[in-house]
Each structure stands twice: as C-alpha cells, then as structure tokens.
Amino acid sequence: MIVYDKLWETMRKRGITKYSLIKNYHINESTIHRLRKNMPIRTTTIDRFCKILKCGVEDICEYIEDDAEME
C-alpha cells in the first residue's frame, strides 16, 4: 500500500498548508482528501507535488507492505 504520511511532514517543513495548496496551487480538495485517506492518485499528481514542494517522490510517499495483500 502506498501511504502519503511523508507528504504532510514535507509540507510542514516547507511551510505549505493544505489551504495554500488549494488557493495558491489550485490543487483540488478531492485530491487532498484522497491523499489523507491514502487512496490511489495519478503519478502526474505526485509529479506536481514534487514541483510545488521542490522535493523527490520519496519525500511524498512510501510503500508499506499490507498484511492483507500477502494472502
């Protein structure tokens, strides 16, 4: 499972809030919701976040093995 916990940490370090993503960078609120719930998003969205935050993919998301997926 891909989780986006690192995104919120990177945003905090860069001083970018969810509100500024919506207002200044025109990120859709439904995208923020999907990220908060660790739901699938497009790679183009990850690319956009990397540009906004000036960071790498590893600063936004990571793969965590889900026990249910192993069965």
XYZ file of N, CA, C and O in Angstrom:
284
model
N 0.847 -1.174 0.000
C 0.000 0.000 0.000
C 0.896 1.241 0.000
O 1.888 1.294 0.722
N 0.529 2.216 -0.794
C 1.243 3.491 -0.821
C 0.621 4.413 0.228
O -0.598 4.579 0.263
N 1.461 4.988 1.081
C 0.988 5.934 2.090
C 1.657 7.289 1.866
O 2.787 7.361 1.391
N 0.934 8.332 2.216
C 1.393 9.698 1.957
C 1.750 10.455 3.231
O 1.725 11.685 3.252
N 2.111 9.734 4.280
C 2.464 10.381 5.548
C 3.632 11.355 5.384
O 3.657 12.410 6.025
N 4.568 11.028 4.544
C 5.738 11.891 4.344
C 5.361 13.219 3.683
O 6.044 14.222 3.872
N 4.278 13.214 2.915
C 3.824 14.448 2.274
C 3.535 15.528 3.307
O 3.982 16.664 3.179
N 2.793 15.162 4.339
C 2.401 16.154 5.354
C 3.618 16.672 6.110
O 3.683 17.865 6.441
N 4.577 15.802 6.356
C 5.815 16.216 7.024
C 6.610 17.176 6.130
O 7.110 18.202 6.590
N 6.709 16.855 4.844
C 7.431 17.709 3.901
C 6.734 19.056 3.760
O 7.392 20.104 3.719
N 5.414 19.043 3.702
C 4.665 20.303 3.623
C 4.939 21.167 4.843
O 5.151 22.376 4.717
N 4.947 20.557 6.009
C 5.197 21.295 7.251
C 6.591 21.924 7.221
O 6.762 23.091 7.571
N 7.589 21.162 6.769
C 8.956 21.680 6.686
C 9.062 22.844 5.718
O 9.862 23.756 5.925
N 8.271 22.802 4.634
C 8.324 23.848 3.605
C 7.381 25.022 3.902
O 7.363 26.006 3.185
N 6.581 24.882 4.960
C 5.650 25.945 5.328
C 4.470 26.067 4.376
O 3.915 27.155 4.208
N 4.076 24.959 3.770
C 2.942 24.963 2.844
C 1.781 24.234 3.503
O 1.916 23.104 3.966
N 0.634 24.891 3.544
C -0.551 24.317 4.171
C -1.481 23.725 3.120
O -1.333 23.985 1.923
N -2.457 22.948 3.589
C -3.475 22.410 2.683
C -4.231 23.563 2.026
O -4.559 23.509 0.846
N -4.505 24.588 2.809
C -5.209 25.754 2.282
C -4.424 26.403 1.146
O -4.995 26.736 0.105
N -3.113 26.555 1.317
C -2.319 27.178 0.258
C -2.241 26.286 -0.977
O -2.170 26.786 -2.099
N -2.259 24.964 -0.794
C -2.289 24.070 -1.958
C -3.545 24.310 -2.791
O -3.493 24.344 -4.016
N -4.658 24.491 -2.102
C -5.932 24.706 -2.788
C -5.982 26.100 -3.417
O -6.311 26.244 -4.599
N -5.650 27.114 -2.661
C -5.784 28.502 -3.129
C -4.661 28.948 -4.061
O -4.915 29.576 -5.082
N -3.420 28.640 -3.717
C -2.288 29.148 -4.495
C -1.862 28.233 -5.635
O -1.341 28.701 -6.642
N -2.048 26.926 -5.456
C -1.571 25.975 -6.456
C -2.704 25.239 -7.171
O -2.460 24.359 -7.975
N -3.933 25.592 -6.815
C -5.136 25.056 -7.473
C -5.217 23.539 -7.422
O -5.617 22.893 -8.389
N -4.822 22.974 -6.283
C -4.981 21.542 -6.046
C -6.430 21.321 -5.607
O -6.940 22.022 -4.733
N -7.089 20.348 -6.211
C -8.478 20.060 -5.920
C -8.622 19.498 -4.504
O -7.796 18.697 -4.062
N -9.690 19.902 -3.817
C -9.931 19.408 -2.462
C -10.105 17.898 -2.439
O -9.728 17.241 -1.463
N -10.655 17.326 -3.500
C -10.828 15.869 -3.544
C -9.472 15.158 -3.604
O -9.322 14.059 -3.076
N -8.480 15.797 -4.210
C -7.126 15.225 -4.237
C -6.545 15.210 -2.830
O -5.948 14.215 -2.411
N -6.733 16.291 -2.094
C -6.268 16.359 -0.698
C -6.944 15.252 0.113
O -6.289 14.559 0.903
N -8.238 15.079 -0.107
C -8.978 14.031 0.602
C -8.404 12.652 0.279
O -8.192 11.837 1.182
N -8.138 12.385 -0.988
C -7.595 11.095 -1.406
C -6.226 10.848 -0.759
O -5.924 9.737 -0.331
N -5.414 11.885 -0.680
C -4.096 11.765 -0.053
C -4.222 11.490 1.445
O -3.498 10.670 1.990
N -5.140 12.182 2.093
C -5.339 11.983 3.531
C -5.789 10.566 3.846
O -5.449 10.013 4.887
N -6.551 9.966 2.934
C -7.076 8.611 3.127
C -6.183 7.537 2.496
O -6.566 6.375 2.436
N -5.004 7.935 1.993
C -4.068 7.021 1.333
C -4.716 6.258 0.183
O -4.465 5.079 -0.032
N -5.545 6.961 -0.554
C -6.204 6.379 -1.716
C -5.322 6.594 -2.944
O -4.453 7.468 -2.938
N -5.521 5.813 -4.007
C -4.692 5.967 -5.209
C -4.842 7.345 -5.856
O -5.940 7.919 -5.869
N -3.721 7.871 -6.340
C -3.720 9.108 -7.124
C -2.846 8.883 -8.351
O -2.093 7.920 -8.418
N -2.935 9.773 -9.306
C -2.156 9.659 -10.533
C -0.705 10.075 -10.299
O -0.410 10.919 -9.457
N 0.175 9.500 -11.089
C 1.589 9.870 -10.977
C 1.805 11.324 -11.395
O 2.736 11.966 -10.907
N 0.961 11.849 -12.259
C 1.084 13.264 -12.632
C 0.822 14.168 -11.429
O 1.419 15.237 -11.313
N -0.023 13.711 -10.517
C -0.279 14.470 -9.288
C 0.942 14.440 -8.392
O 1.324 15.470 -7.811
N 1.593 13.283 -8.285
C 2.824 13.186 -7.493
C 3.891 14.089 -8.100
O 4.596 14.801 -7.381
N 3.983 14.086 -9.419
C 4.934 14.960 -10.118
C 4.668 16.428 -9.783
O 5.600 17.187 -9.499
N 3.414 16.803 -9.774
C 3.045 18.196 -9.467
C 3.439 18.571 -8.031
O 3.958 19.657 -7.788
N 3.218 17.650 -7.096
C 3.609 17.909 -5.712
C 5.119 18.034 -5.575
O 5.609 18.864 -4.808
N 5.857 17.215 -6.315
C 7.321 17.314 -6.285
C 7.770 18.700 -6.748
O 8.691 19.285 -6.176
N 7.125 19.231 -7.780
C 7.471 20.566 -8.282
C 7.102 21.642 -7.272
O 7.881 22.566 -7.032
N 5.925 21.534 -6.694
C 5.465 22.532 -5.720
C 6.383 22.548 -4.500
O 6.788 23.618 -4.019
N 6.707 21.368 -3.985
C 7.488 21.250 -2.754
C 8.992 21.201 -2.982
O 9.764 21.181 -2.021
N 9.387 21.161 -4.268
C 10.814 21.070 -4.620
C 11.472 19.912 -3.864
O 12.424 20.097 -3.104
N 10.930 18.713 -4.104
C 11.416 17.530 -3.410
C 11.316 16.313 -4.316
O 10.832 16.404 -5.441
N 11.766 15.181 -3.827
C 11.675 13.931 -4.564
C 10.445 13.139 -4.151
O 9.794 13.443 -3.145
N 10.148 12.119 -4.932
C 8.998 11.261 -4.655
C 9.099 10.659 -3.253
O 8.098 10.545 -2.544
N 10.305 10.318 -2.851
C 10.495 9.697 -1.533
C 10.132 10.632 -0.379
O 9.952 10.184 0.753
N 10.007 11.931 -0.651
C 9.596 12.900 0.367
C 8.081 13.053 0.422
O 7.558 13.804 1.250
N 7.376 12.346 -0.459
C 5.922 12.461 -0.550
C 5.219 11.165 -0.152
O 4.219 11.183 0.550
N 5.738 10.037 -0.618
C 5.057 8.775 -0.355
C 6.044 7.645 -0.158
O 7.225 7.780 -0.465
N 5.522 6.554 0.376
C 6.332 5.351 0.533
C 5.426 4.132 0.470
O 4.228 4.208 0.722
N 6.038 3.006 0.126
C 5.307 1.751 0.061
C 5.432 1.037 1.404
O 6.533 0.860 1.919
N 4.288 0.658 1.944
C 4.239 -0.121 3.178
C 3.526 -1.424 2.836
O 2.409 -1.411 2.317
N 4.182 -2.545 3.119
C 3.561 -3.835 2.820
C 2.357 -4.050 3.718
O 2.438 -3.890 4.931
N 1.251 -4.384 3.089
C -0.003 -4.604 3.793
C -0.175 -6.104 3.994
O -0.113 -6.870 3.038
N -0.387 -6.537 5.233
C -0.532 -7.966 5.533
C -1.659 -8.603 4.730
O -1.547 -9.732 4.291
N -2.743 -7.880 4.500
C -3.886 -8.413 3.760
C -3.503 -8.688 2.303
O -4.047 -9.584 1.672
N -2.574 -7.907 1.741
C -2.165 -8.097 0.352
C -1.352 -9.369 0.179
O -1.288 -9.922 -0.902
N -0.714 -9.852 1.224
C 0.132 -11.028 1.144
C -0.681 -12.315 1.009
O -0.208 -13.313 0.526
N -1.936 -12.290 1.453
C -2.758 -13.501 1.430
C -3.358 -13.766 0.075
O -3.554 -13.071 -0.766
